[in-house]
Amino acid sequence: MKLPRIGWCDRKEFILSRSAGKKVLHLGCADWPYTEERLRSGALLHLALRRVAPQTTGLDVQPVGIELLRRAGIPDVHLGDAQKSLLELFPCPFEVLVAGEVLEHLPNPGVFLQSLAGVCSEDSSLLITVPNFACLKRFPRLLWRIELVHPDHVSYYSYSTLNRLLELTGFRIIEWMAYWGDNNFLSKLANPLFRRLPFLQYYADGFCISARLRE
């Protein structure tokens, strides 16, 4: 499969710019187990989403994370499993659904996406971010048989695999971009160079995708 040329973006800005002023459903809103830390620092994505999109509803499967959000005074956050039907919780469709760094945690991502389709209209946007299976920064560690990975991750994604998964669950890709995470000193030094080189974008840390229901 010949891959299309893609550019890069800031992951957070990709989500916020496409959610601003919309009715949003944020999946994985608690960002557990980092909820308390990110509430204190103000780095929680759900807080930023509510600033640009006051009609943001949160959903998370982690009861402790949801309780922490409620104690912090954040309204309209719900405990629930998006791998089950969402229509009972949310009978009306959302304009934007945000699933940032969620798919790689799920044993049944297809069921999850089918559930999201139930609360989408034909004009709704699904925003997904996922880690890249071919991340350049991972390769040097593998020479020493070291893999740094979140303990809850069960998968990585590529253009072909995620495109196929979305097709099978009734979605089509509208936008596909790469992101380079500035999560340590070396990344902050190297990323400006990596971002300038078009042929490196499929070796980025992850991908940002906008999708809609197929017609």
PDB file of C-alpha atoms in Angstrom:
ATOM      1  CA  MET A   1       0.000   0.000   0.000  1.00  0.00           C
ATOM      2  CA  LYS A   2       1.434   3.376  -1.048  1.00  0.00           C
ATOM      3  CA  LEU A   3       1.056   5.774   1.858  1.00  0.00           C
ATOM      4  CA  PRO A   4      -0.053   9.393   1.367  1.00  0.00           C
ATOM      5  CA  ARG A   5       2.267  12.270   2.242  1.00  0.00           C
ATOM      6  CA  ILE A   6       1.487  13.669   5.687  1.00  0.00           C
ATOM      7  CA  GLY A   7       2.549  16.673   7.728  1.00  0.00           C
ATOM      8  CA  TRP A   8       3.026  17.063  11.455  1.00  0.00           C
ATOM      9  CA  CYS A   9       1.004  18.805  14.143  1.00  0.00           C
ATOM     10  CA  ASP A  10       0.953  19.500  17.853  1.00  0.00           C
ATOM     11  CA  ARG A  11      -1.237  16.741  19.315  1.00  0.00           C
ATOM     12  CA  LYS A  12      -3.017  18.928  21.873  1.00  0.00           C
ATOM     13  CA  GLU A  13      -3.590  21.765  19.409  1.00  0.00           C
ATOM     14  CA  PHE A  14      -4.957  19.293  16.843  1.00  0.00           C
ATOM     15  CA  ILE A  15      -7.649  18.246  19.314  1.00  0.00           C
ATOM     16  CA  LEU A  16      -8.451  21.686  20.739  1.00  0.00           C
ATOM     17  CA  SER A  17      -8.666  23.518  17.416  1.00  0.00           C
ATOM     18  CA  ARG A  18     -11.151  20.988  16.022  1.00  0.00           C
ATOM     19  CA  SER A  19     -13.234  20.922  19.220  1.00  0.00           C
ATOM     20  CA  ALA A  20     -13.566  24.665  19.882  1.00  0.00           C
ATOM     21  CA  GLY A  21     -17.170  25.779  20.314  1.00  0.00           C
ATOM     22  CA  LYS A  22     -18.547  22.279  19.668  1.00  0.00           C
ATOM     23  CA  LYS A  23     -20.590  19.785  21.673  1.00  0.00           C
ATOM     24  CA  VAL A  24     -17.853  17.316  22.644  1.00  0.00           C
ATOM     25  CA  LEU A  25     -17.676  13.832  24.161  1.00  0.00           C
ATOM     26  CA  HIS A  26     -14.242  13.214  25.680  1.00  0.00           C
ATOM     27  CA  LEU A  27     -13.423   9.504  26.079  1.00  0.00           C
ATOM     28  CA  GLY A  28     -10.864   8.702  28.766  1.00  0.00           C
ATOM     29  CA  CYS A  29     -11.373  12.136  30.323  1.00  0.00           C
ATOM     30  CA  ALA A  30      -9.790  11.266  33.701  1.00  0.00           C
ATOM     31  CA  ASP A  31      -6.391  10.315  32.229  1.00  0.00           C
ATOM     32  CA  TRP A  32      -5.999   7.756  35.014  1.00  0.00           C
ATOM     33  CA  PRO A  33      -3.601   7.060  36.791  1.00  0.00           C
ATOM     34  CA  TYR A  34      -2.275  10.606  36.269  1.00  0.00           C
ATOM     35  CA  THR A  35      -5.537  12.390  37.181  1.00  0.00           C
ATOM     36  CA  GLU A  36      -4.495  13.955  40.479  1.00  0.00           C
ATOM     37  CA  GLU A  37      -1.067  15.034  39.241  1.00  0.00           C
ATOM     38  CA  ARG A  38      -2.482  16.653  36.086  1.00  0.00           C
ATOM     39  CA  LEU A  39      -5.308  18.347  37.951  1.00  0.00           C
ATOM     40  CA  ARG A  40      -2.702  19.964  40.219  1.00  0.00           C
ATOM     41  CA  SER A  41      -0.471  21.052  37.339  1.00  0.00           C
ATOM     42  CA  GLY A  42      -3.341  22.110  35.068  1.00  0.00           C
ATOM     43  CA  ALA A  43      -2.068  19.747  32.355  1.00  0.00           C
ATOM     44  CA  LEU A  44      -5.232  17.621  32.160  1.00  0.00           C
ATOM     45  CA  LEU A  45      -6.551  17.642  28.586  1.00  0.00           C
ATOM     46  CA  HIS A  46     -10.156  17.653  29.813  1.00  0.00           C
ATOM     47  CA  LEU A  47      -9.596  21.049  31.475  1.00  0.00           C
ATOM     48  CA  ALA A  48      -8.247  22.502  28.225  1.00  0.00           C
ATOM     49  CA  LEU A  49     -11.176  21.040  26.286  1.00  0.00           C
ATOM     50  CA  ARG A  50     -13.702  22.633  28.630  1.00  0.00           C
ATOM     51  CA  ARG A  51     -12.030  26.017  28.168  1.00  0.00           C
ATOM     52  CA  VAL A  52     -12.477  25.954  24.380  1.00  0.00           C
ATOM     53  CA  ALA A  53     -15.677  23.872  24.327  1.00  0.00           C
ATOM     54  CA  PRO A  54     -17.844  24.476  27.424  1.00  0.00           C
ATOM     55  CA  GLN A  55     -20.333  21.826  26.227  1.00  0.00           C
ATOM     56  CA  THR A  56     -17.792  19.052  26.845  1.00  0.00           C
ATOM     57  CA  THR A  57     -19.005  15.817  28.426  1.00  0.00           C
ATOM     58  CA  GLY A  58     -16.483  13.416  29.936  1.00  0.00           C
ATOM     59  CA  LEU A  59     -16.599   9.618  30.089  1.00  0.00           C
ATOM     60  CA  ASP A  60     -14.124   7.274  31.767  1.00  0.00           C
ATOM     61  CA  VAL A  61     -14.136   3.686  32.975  1.00  0.00           C
ATOM     62  CA  GLN A  62     -12.004   4.469  36.061  1.00  0.00           C
ATOM     63  CA  PRO A  63     -14.192   5.243  39.122  1.00  0.00           C
ATOM     64  CA  VAL A  64     -11.383   6.827  41.155  1.00  0.00           C
ATOM     65  CA  GLY A  65     -10.483   9.157  38.288  1.00  0.00           C
ATOM     66  CA  ILE A  66     -14.108  10.236  37.821  1.00  0.00           C
ATOM     67  CA  GLU A  67     -14.473  10.860  41.558  1.00  0.00           C
ATOM     68  CA  LEU A  68     -11.354  13.060  41.541  1.00  0.00           C
ATOM     69  CA  LEU A  69     -12.782  15.127  38.675  1.00  0.00           C
ATOM     70  CA  ARG A  70     -16.078  15.552  40.505  1.00  0.00           C
ATOM     71  CA  ARG A  71     -14.302  16.614  43.713  1.00  0.00           C
ATOM     72  CA  ALA A  72     -12.406  19.189  41.653  1.00  0.00           C
ATOM     73  CA  GLY A  73     -15.761  20.687  40.652  1.00  0.00           C
ATOM     74  CA  ILE A  74     -15.703  19.532  37.027  1.00  0.00           C
ATOM     75  CA  PRO A  75     -19.296  19.014  35.844  1.00  0.00           C
ATOM     76  CA  ASP A  76     -20.802  16.538  33.391  1.00  0.00           C
ATOM     77  CA  VAL A  77     -18.348  13.669  33.849  1.00  0.00           C
ATOM     78  CA  HIS A  78     -19.699  10.118  33.749  1.00  0.00           C
ATOM     79  CA  LEU A  79     -18.505   6.678  34.787  1.00  0.00           C
ATOM     80  CA  GLY A  80     -19.034   4.215  31.962  1.00  0.00           C
ATOM     81  CA  ASP A  81     -17.487   1.744  29.542  1.00  0.00           C
ATOM     82  CA  ALA A  82     -17.425   2.946  25.936  1.00  0.00           C
ATOM     83  CA  GLN A  83     -16.937  -0.648  24.791  1.00  0.00           C
ATOM     84  CA  LYS A  84     -20.672  -0.977  25.503  1.00  0.00           C
ATOM     85  CA  SER A  85     -23.570   0.915  23.919  1.00  0.00           C
ATOM     86  CA  LEU A  86     -23.547   4.622  24.791  1.00  0.00           C
ATOM     87  CA  LEU A  87     -27.071   5.395  23.610  1.00  0.00           C
ATOM     88  CA  GLU A  88     -28.638   4.960  27.063  1.00  0.00           C
ATOM     89  CA  LEU A  89     -26.227   7.493  28.556  1.00  0.00           C
ATOM     90  CA  PHE A  90     -26.205   9.867  25.592  1.00  0.00           C
ATOM     91  CA  PRO A  91     -29.340   9.685  23.408  1.00  0.00           C
ATOM     92  CA  CYS A  92     -28.358  12.784  21.389  1.00  0.00           C
ATOM     93  CA  PRO A  93     -25.325  12.811  19.052  1.00  0.00           C
ATOM     94  CA  PHE A  94     -22.166  14.831  19.679  1.00  0.00           C
ATOM     95  CA  GLU A  95     -20.481  17.139  17.176  1.00  0.00           C
ATOM     96  CA  VAL A  96     -16.987  15.971  18.157  1.00  0.00           C
ATOM     97  CA  LEU A  97     -15.798  12.794  19.884  1.00  0.00           C
ATOM     98  CA  VAL A  98     -12.257  12.819  21.297  1.00  0.00           C
ATOM     99  CA  ALA A  99     -10.372   9.555  21.886  1.00  0.00           C
ATOM    100  CA  GLY A 100      -6.816  10.696  22.578  1.00  0.00           C
ATOM    101  CA  GLU A 101      -4.378   7.865  23.363  1.00  0.00           C
ATOM    102  CA  VAL A 102      -7.264   5.471  24.082  1.00  0.00           C
ATOM    103  CA  LEU A 103      -7.344   2.776  21.367  1.00  0.00           C
ATOM    104  CA  GLU A 104      -3.993   1.272  22.346  1.00  0.00           C
ATOM    105  CA  HIS A 105      -5.403   0.445  25.820  1.00  0.00           C
ATOM    106  CA  LEU A 106      -8.412  -1.500  24.549  1.00  0.00           C
ATOM    107  CA  PRO A 107      -8.646  -5.272  23.991  1.00  0.00           C
ATOM    108  CA  ASN A 108     -11.690  -4.695  21.744  1.00  0.00           C
ATOM    109  CA  PRO A 109     -11.082  -1.469  19.781  1.00  0.00           C
ATOM    110  CA  GLY A 110     -13.569  -2.420  17.070  1.00  0.00           C
ATOM    111  CA  VAL A 111     -16.393  -2.734  19.616  1.00  0.00           C
ATOM    112  CA  PHE A 112     -15.362   0.646  21.059  1.00  0.00           C
ATOM    113  CA  LEU A 113     -15.506   2.367  17.652  1.00  0.00           C
ATOM    114  CA  GLN A 114     -18.872   0.788  16.838  1.00  0.00           C
ATOM    115  CA  SER A 115     -20.182   2.131  20.143  1.00  0.00           C
ATOM    116  CA  LEU A 116     -18.946   5.626  19.243  1.00  0.00           C
ATOM    117  CA  ALA A 117     -20.664   5.407  15.868  1.00  0.00           C
ATOM    118  CA  GLY A 118     -23.956   5.142  17.764  1.00  0.00           C
ATOM    119  CA  VAL A 119     -23.572   8.673  19.183  1.00  0.00           C
ATOM    120  CA  CYS A 120     -22.339  10.256  15.927  1.00  0.00           C
ATOM    121  CA  SER A 121     -24.344  12.053  13.272  1.00  0.00           C
ATOM    122  CA  GLU A 122     -23.246  12.228   9.635  1.00  0.00           C
ATOM    123  CA  ASP A 123     -21.579  15.581  10.433  1.00  0.00           C
ATOM    124  CA  SER A 124     -19.779  14.455  13.612  1.00  0.00           C
ATOM    125  CA  SER A 125     -15.980  14.320  13.774  1.00  0.00           C
ATOM    126  CA  LEU A 126     -14.074  11.577  15.578  1.00  0.00           C
ATOM    127  CA  LEU A 127     -10.623  12.724  16.729  1.00  0.00           C
ATOM    128  CA  ILE A 128      -8.179   9.916  17.515  1.00  0.00           C
ATOM    129  CA  THR A 129      -4.532   9.942  18.548  1.00  0.00           C
ATOM    130  CA  VAL A 130      -2.475   6.742  18.759  1.00  0.00           C
ATOM    131  CA  PRO A 131       1.186   5.721  19.223  1.00  0.00           C
ATOM    132  CA  ASN A 132       3.078   4.791  16.054  1.00  0.00           C
ATOM    133  CA  PHE A 133       4.339   1.209  15.653  1.00  0.00           C
ATOM    134  CA  ALA A 134       7.391   2.528  13.726  1.00  0.00           C
ATOM    135  CA  CYS A 135       8.394   5.289  16.159  1.00  0.00           C
ATOM    136  CA  LEU A 136      11.994   6.269  15.339  1.00  0.00           C
ATOM    137  CA  LYS A 137      12.872   6.996  18.970  1.00  0.00           C
ATOM    138  CA  ARG A 138      12.039   3.418  19.948  1.00  0.00           C
ATOM    139  CA  PHE A 139      14.564   1.764  17.618  1.00  0.00           C
ATOM    140  CA  PRO A 140      17.852   2.529  19.467  1.00  0.00           C
ATOM    141  CA  ARG A 141      16.518   1.015  22.700  1.00  0.00           C
ATOM    142  CA  LEU A 142      15.509  -2.162  20.884  1.00  0.00           C
ATOM    143  CA  LEU A 143      19.176  -2.787  20.039  1.00  0.00           C
ATOM    144  CA  TRP A 144      19.567  -3.441  23.772  1.00  0.00           C
ATOM    145  CA  ARG A 145      16.239  -5.328  23.910  1.00  0.00           C
ATOM    146  CA  ILE A 146      14.590  -2.505  25.863  1.00  0.00           C
ATOM    147  CA  GLU A 147      11.021  -1.458  25.144  1.00  0.00           C
ATOM    148  CA  LEU A 148       9.548   1.525  26.982  1.00  0.00           C
ATOM    149  CA  VAL A 149       5.786   1.115  26.902  1.00  0.00           C
ATOM    150  CA  HIS A 150       2.839   2.037  29.107  1.00  0.00           C
ATOM    151  CA  PRO A 151       1.956  -1.073  31.171  1.00  0.00           C
ATOM    152  CA  ASP A 152      -1.680  -0.914  29.991  1.00  0.00           C
ATOM    153  CA  HIS A 153      -0.946  -0.734  26.244  1.00  0.00           C
ATOM    154  CA  VAL A 154      -1.966  -3.759  24.188  1.00  0.00           C
ATOM    155  CA  SER A 155      -1.299  -2.482  20.645  1.00  0.00           C
ATOM    156  CA  TYR A 156       0.462  -0.032  18.329  1.00  0.00           C
ATOM    157  CA  TYR A 157      -0.969   1.306  15.085  1.00  0.00           C
ATOM    158  CA  SER A 158       0.129   2.112  11.540  1.00  0.00           C
ATOM    159  CA  TYR A 159      -1.637   3.965   8.730  1.00  0.00           C
ATOM    160  CA  SER A 160      -2.799   0.707   7.152  1.00  0.00           C
ATOM    161  CA  THR A 161      -4.015  -1.022  10.319  1.00  0.00           C
ATOM    162  CA  LEU A 162      -5.912   1.959  11.734  1.00  0.00           C
ATOM    163  CA  ASN A 163      -7.378   2.849   8.345  1.00  0.00           C
ATOM    164  CA  ARG A 164      -8.675  -0.723   8.026  1.00  0.00           C
ATOM    165  CA  LEU A 165     -10.065  -0.753  11.575  1.00  0.00           C
ATOM    166  CA  LEU A 166     -11.950   2.483  10.926  1.00  0.00           C
ATOM    167  CA  GLU A 167     -13.325   1.150   7.635  1.00  0.00           C
ATOM    168  CA  LEU A 168     -14.586  -2.026   9.320  1.00  0.00           C
ATOM    169  CA  THR A 169     -16.393   0.000  11.995  1.00  0.00           C
ATOM    170  CA  GLY A 170     -18.092   2.427   9.619  1.00  0.00           C
ATOM    171  CA  PHE A 171     -15.693   5.396   9.548  1.00  0.00           C
ATOM    172  CA  ARG A 172     -13.562   7.085   6.896  1.00  0.00           C
ATOM    173  CA  ILE A 173     -10.412   9.145   7.460  1.00  0.00           C
ATOM    174  CA  ILE A 174     -10.622  12.890   6.744  1.00  0.00           C
ATOM    175  CA  GLU A 175      -7.218  13.997   8.118  1.00  0.00           C
ATOM    176  CA  TRP A 176      -4.056  12.121   9.096  1.00  0.00           C
ATOM    177  CA  MET A 177      -1.058  13.871  10.679  1.00  0.00           C
ATOM    178  CA  ALA A 178       2.028  12.911  12.661  1.00  0.00           C
ATOM    179  CA  TYR A 179       2.992  14.204  16.092  1.00  0.00           C
ATOM    180  CA  TRP A 180       6.368  14.313  17.842  1.00  0.00           C
ATOM    181  CA  GLY A 181       6.118  14.323  21.646  1.00  0.00           C
ATOM    182  CA  ASP A 182       8.317  16.735  23.626  1.00  0.00           C
ATOM    183  CA  ASN A 183       8.340  14.518  26.697  1.00  0.00           C
ATOM    184  CA  ASN A 184      12.070  14.669  27.505  1.00  0.00           C
ATOM    185  CA  PHE A 185      15.153  16.815  26.919  1.00  0.00           C
ATOM    186  CA  LEU A 186      16.513  14.831  23.956  1.00  0.00           C
ATOM    187  CA  SER A 187      13.133  14.899  22.211  1.00  0.00           C
ATOM    188  CA  LYS A 188      12.933  18.666  22.608  1.00  0.00           C
ATOM    189  CA  LEU A 189      16.366  18.963  20.968  1.00  0.00           C
ATOM    190  CA  ALA A 190      15.686  16.543  18.104  1.00  0.00           C
ATOM    191  CA  ASN A 191      12.052  17.271  17.244  1.00  0.00           C
ATOM    192  CA  PRO A 192      12.604  20.574  15.382  1.00  0.00           C
ATOM    193  CA  LEU A 193      14.820  18.671  12.910  1.00  0.00           C
ATOM    194  CA  PHE A 194      12.524  15.638  12.663  1.00  0.00           C
ATOM    195  CA  ARG A 195       9.521  17.863  11.928  1.00  0.00           C
ATOM    196  CA  ARG A 196      11.282  19.513   8.984  1.00  0.00           C
ATOM    197  CA  LEU A 197      11.966  16.253   7.151  1.00  0.00           C
ATOM    198  CA  PRO A 198       8.883  15.035   5.234  1.00  0.00           C
ATOM    199  CA  PHE A 199      10.227  11.480   4.796  1.00  0.00           C
ATOM    200  CA  LEU A 200      10.434  11.032   8.595  1.00  0.00           C
ATOM    201  CA  GLN A 201       6.776  11.678   9.411  1.00  0.00           C
ATOM    202  CA  TYR A 202       5.841   7.977   9.328  1.00  0.00           C
ATOM    203  CA  TYR A 203       8.535   7.474  12.005  1.00  0.00           C
ATOM    204  CA  ALA A 204       6.936  10.007  14.375  1.00  0.00           C
ATOM    205  CA  ASP A 205       5.897   9.240  17.952  1.00  0.00           C
ATOM    206  CA  GLY A 206       2.251   8.933  16.987  1.00  0.00           C
ATOM    207  CA  PHE A 207      -0.580   9.981  14.709  1.00  0.00           C
ATOM    208  CA  CYS A 208      -3.547  12.356  14.909  1.00  0.00           C
ATOM    209  CA  ILE A 209      -6.607  11.377  12.890  1.00  0.00           C
ATOM    210  CA  SER A 210      -9.927  13.017  12.128  1.00  0.00           C
ATOM    211  CA  ALA A 211     -12.627  10.657  10.859  1.00  0.00           C
ATOM    212  CA  ARG A 212     -16.322  10.700  10.003  1.00  0.00           C
ATOM    213  CA  LEU A 213     -19.009   8.120   9.436  1.00  0.00           C
ATOM    214  CA  ARG A 214     -18.887   6.581   5.978  1.00  0.00           C
ATOM    215  CA  GLU A 215     -21.706   7.618   3.663  1.00  0.00           C
TER     216      GLU A 215
END
